[in-house]
Amino acid sequence: MTKLDKAHRLVVVCDGAKAILLADAGTALVPRLSVLETHDEPHPSTAALGTDRPGRVHESATTARSATEETDLHAQAEAAFLGRVAARIGVMVEAGTAPERILLVAPPRALGTLRGALSAKVKGRVDGEIAKDLVMLPVEEIGRHIVT
């Protein structure tokens, strides 16, 4: 019997560089969390990822020039990581190994990115979202923060 056989809820705690998938076999007031998977992908700063100058735009009618906004490579790497986390949750749902209820816990910006990357089937199982950065806390502390 695996940890997910007894679990009634999958708790996904993540940010742009780390994700922890937890099985919750407890109650709403006393969660019993156990770690199923951890995914860690540290991203260097944007300056370390790319050091090119911003692009320039030349006006066709005048001699005026202006700079274009630099691409935030760090934010792109975080969004790609959250997309892979969403895909992993989707695989668990499709395989039938995920519980019927899913709780998402992430900082607000990461939560929005993760929510946008989830499939319709996974979105139907999401029964709660907590907009907090709890990924660096021990599992026991996470349990205290998710009590409903």
Short mmCIF file of C-alpha atoms in Angstrom, two decimals:
data_model
loop_
_atom_site.label_atom_id
_atom_site.label_comp_id
_atom_site.label_asym_id
_atom_site.label_seq_id
_atom_site.Cartn_x
_atom_site.Cartn_y
_atom_site.Cartn_z
CA MET A 1 0.00 0.00 0.00
CA THR A 2 1.50 3.34 -1.03
CA LYS A 3 1.23 6.68 0.70
CA LEU A 4 -1.34 7.79 -1.87
CA ASP A 5 -3.65 4.84 -1.20
CA LYS A 6 -4.62 6.30 2.19
CA ALA A 7 -4.41 9.96 1.19
CA HIS A 8 -7.54 11.99 0.65
CA ARG A 9 -5.75 15.04 -0.75
CA LEU A 10 -2.63 15.89 -2.75
CA VAL A 11 -0.90 19.02 -1.44
CA VAL A 12 1.37 20.76 -3.96
CA VAL A 13 3.73 23.27 -2.32
CA CYS A 14 5.92 25.12 -4.81
CA ASP A 15 7.59 28.30 -5.95
CA GLY A 16 9.53 29.05 -9.13
CA ALA A 17 12.46 26.78 -8.27
CA LYS A 18 11.25 24.06 -5.89
CA ALA A 19 8.17 21.87 -5.62
CA ILE A 20 7.10 19.39 -2.96
CA LEU A 21 4.21 16.99 -3.59
CA LEU A 22 2.69 15.80 -0.33
CA ALA A 23 0.05 13.18 0.47
CA ASP A 24 -2.40 14.25 3.18
CA ALA A 25 -3.89 11.26 5.03
CA GLY A 26 -5.16 13.31 7.97
CA THR A 27 -8.25 15.40 8.56
CA ALA A 28 -9.03 19.03 7.78
CA LEU A 29 -8.02 20.05 11.30
CA VAL A 30 -5.12 17.64 11.76
CA PRO A 31 -3.28 17.07 8.48
CA ARG A 32 -0.88 14.10 8.25
CA LEU A 33 1.50 15.03 5.46
CA SER A 34 4.09 12.76 3.91
CA VAL A 35 6.46 13.66 1.08
CA LEU A 36 5.80 11.92 -2.23
CA GLU A 37 8.16 13.80 -4.53
CA THR A 38 10.44 16.80 -4.47
CA HIS A 39 11.58 18.71 -7.52
CA ASP A 40 14.38 21.25 -7.23
CA GLU A 41 15.66 23.45 -10.04
CA PRO A 42 17.63 26.50 -8.88
CA HIS A 43 17.81 29.27 -11.46
CA PRO A 44 20.67 31.74 -11.75
CA SER A 45 19.86 35.44 -11.89
CA THR A 46 18.87 37.06 -15.18
CA ALA A 47 22.31 38.71 -15.36
CA ALA A 48 23.95 35.28 -15.19
CA LEU A 49 21.58 33.83 -17.79
CA GLY A 50 22.12 36.54 -20.39
CA THR A 51 24.27 39.65 -20.55
CA ASP A 52 23.34 41.12 -23.90
CA ARG A 53 22.33 44.77 -24.20
CA PRO A 54 18.65 45.60 -24.69
CA GLY A 55 17.54 45.93 -28.28
CA ARG A 56 17.11 49.30 -30.01
CA VAL A 57 14.27 50.51 -32.19
CA HIS A 58 14.92 53.13 -34.90
CA GLU A 59 12.00 55.32 -35.93
CA SER A 60 11.40 55.32 -39.68
CA ALA A 61 10.30 58.97 -39.99
CA THR A 62 12.82 60.61 -37.65
CA THR A 63 16.26 59.98 -36.23
CA ALA A 64 14.83 59.04 -32.84
CA ARG A 65 15.79 55.76 -31.20
CA SER A 66 14.48 53.95 -28.16
CA ALA A 67 15.38 50.85 -26.19
CA THR A 68 13.15 47.80 -25.94
CA GLU A 69 12.41 46.07 -22.67
CA GLU A 70 14.84 43.35 -21.66
CA THR A 71 13.54 39.80 -21.50
CA ASP A 72 13.42 38.45 -17.95
CA LEU A 73 15.14 35.09 -18.47
CA HIS A 74 14.82 34.20 -14.78
CA ALA A 75 11.03 34.60 -14.89
CA GLN A 76 10.89 32.51 -18.06
CA ALA A 77 12.88 29.71 -16.38
CA GLU A 78 10.53 29.80 -13.37
CA ALA A 79 7.46 29.64 -15.62
CA ALA A 80 8.93 26.66 -17.49
CA PHE A 81 9.60 24.87 -14.18
CA LEU A 82 6.03 25.48 -12.98
CA GLY A 83 4.79 24.14 -16.32
CA ARG A 84 6.71 20.92 -15.69
CA VAL A 85 5.23 20.68 -12.18
CA ALA A 86 1.73 21.10 -13.66
CA ALA A 87 2.53 18.40 -16.22
CA ARG A 88 3.66 16.03 -13.44
CA ILE A 89 0.40 16.60 -11.55
CA GLY A 90 -1.46 15.94 -14.82
CA VAL A 91 0.37 12.64 -15.27
CA MET A 92 -0.62 11.59 -11.74
CA VAL A 93 -4.27 12.48 -12.39
CA GLU A 94 -4.35 10.70 -15.77
CA ALA A 95 -2.73 7.59 -14.26
CA GLY A 96 -5.32 7.55 -11.48
CA THR A 97 -2.71 7.80 -8.72
CA ALA A 98 -3.71 11.26 -7.48
CA PRO A 99 -6.46 11.73 -4.89
CA GLU A 100 -9.72 13.41 -5.88
CA ARG A 101 -8.76 16.64 -4.09
CA ILE A 102 -5.73 18.83 -4.76
CA LEU A 103 -4.53 21.80 -2.69
CA LEU A 104 -2.14 24.28 -4.33
CA VAL A 105 0.21 26.32 -2.11
CA ALA A 106 2.50 28.86 -3.78
CA PRO A 107 3.39 32.56 -3.77
CA PRO A 108 0.77 34.62 -5.64
CA ARG A 109 2.71 35.03 -8.89
CA ALA A 110 3.75 31.36 -9.00
CA LEU A 111 0.21 30.30 -8.12
CA GLY A 112 -1.14 32.23 -11.11
CA THR A 113 1.44 30.69 -13.44
CA LEU A 114 0.78 27.19 -12.08
CA ARG A 115 -3.00 27.63 -12.34
CA GLY A 116 -2.64 28.65 -15.99
CA ALA A 117 -0.53 25.58 -16.80
CA LEU A 118 -2.93 23.02 -15.28
CA SER A 119 -5.13 20.90 -17.52
CA ALA A 120 -8.92 21.14 -17.26
CA LYS A 121 -9.09 17.73 -15.59
CA VAL A 122 -6.62 18.78 -12.89
CA LYS A 123 -8.37 22.14 -12.40
CA GLY A 124 -11.56 20.22 -11.67
CA ARG A 125 -9.84 18.49 -8.73
CA VAL A 126 -8.34 21.63 -7.20
CA ASP A 127 -10.38 22.31 -4.07
CA GLY A 128 -8.23 25.02 -2.54
CA GLU A 129 -5.39 27.47 -3.07
CA ILE A 130 -3.17 29.20 -0.53
CA ALA A 131 -1.15 32.17 -1.76
CA LYS A 132 1.86 31.80 0.56
CA ASP A 133 5.49 30.81 0.08
CA LEU A 134 5.82 27.74 2.31
CA VAL A 135 8.24 25.67 0.26
CA MET A 136 11.25 26.28 2.55
CA LEU A 137 9.40 25.24 5.71
CA PRO A 138 9.60 21.75 7.25
CA VAL A 139 6.66 19.46 6.49
CA GLU A 140 5.27 19.82 10.02
CA GLU A 141 5.16 23.62 9.65
CA ILE A 142 3.45 23.33 6.26
CA GLY A 143 0.79 21.20 7.94
CA ARG A 144 0.12 23.97 10.48
CA HIS A 145 -0.31 26.55 7.71
CA ILE A 146 -2.79 24.54 5.63
CA VAL A 147 -5.28 23.77 8.39
CA THR A 148 -8.71 24.84 7.13
#
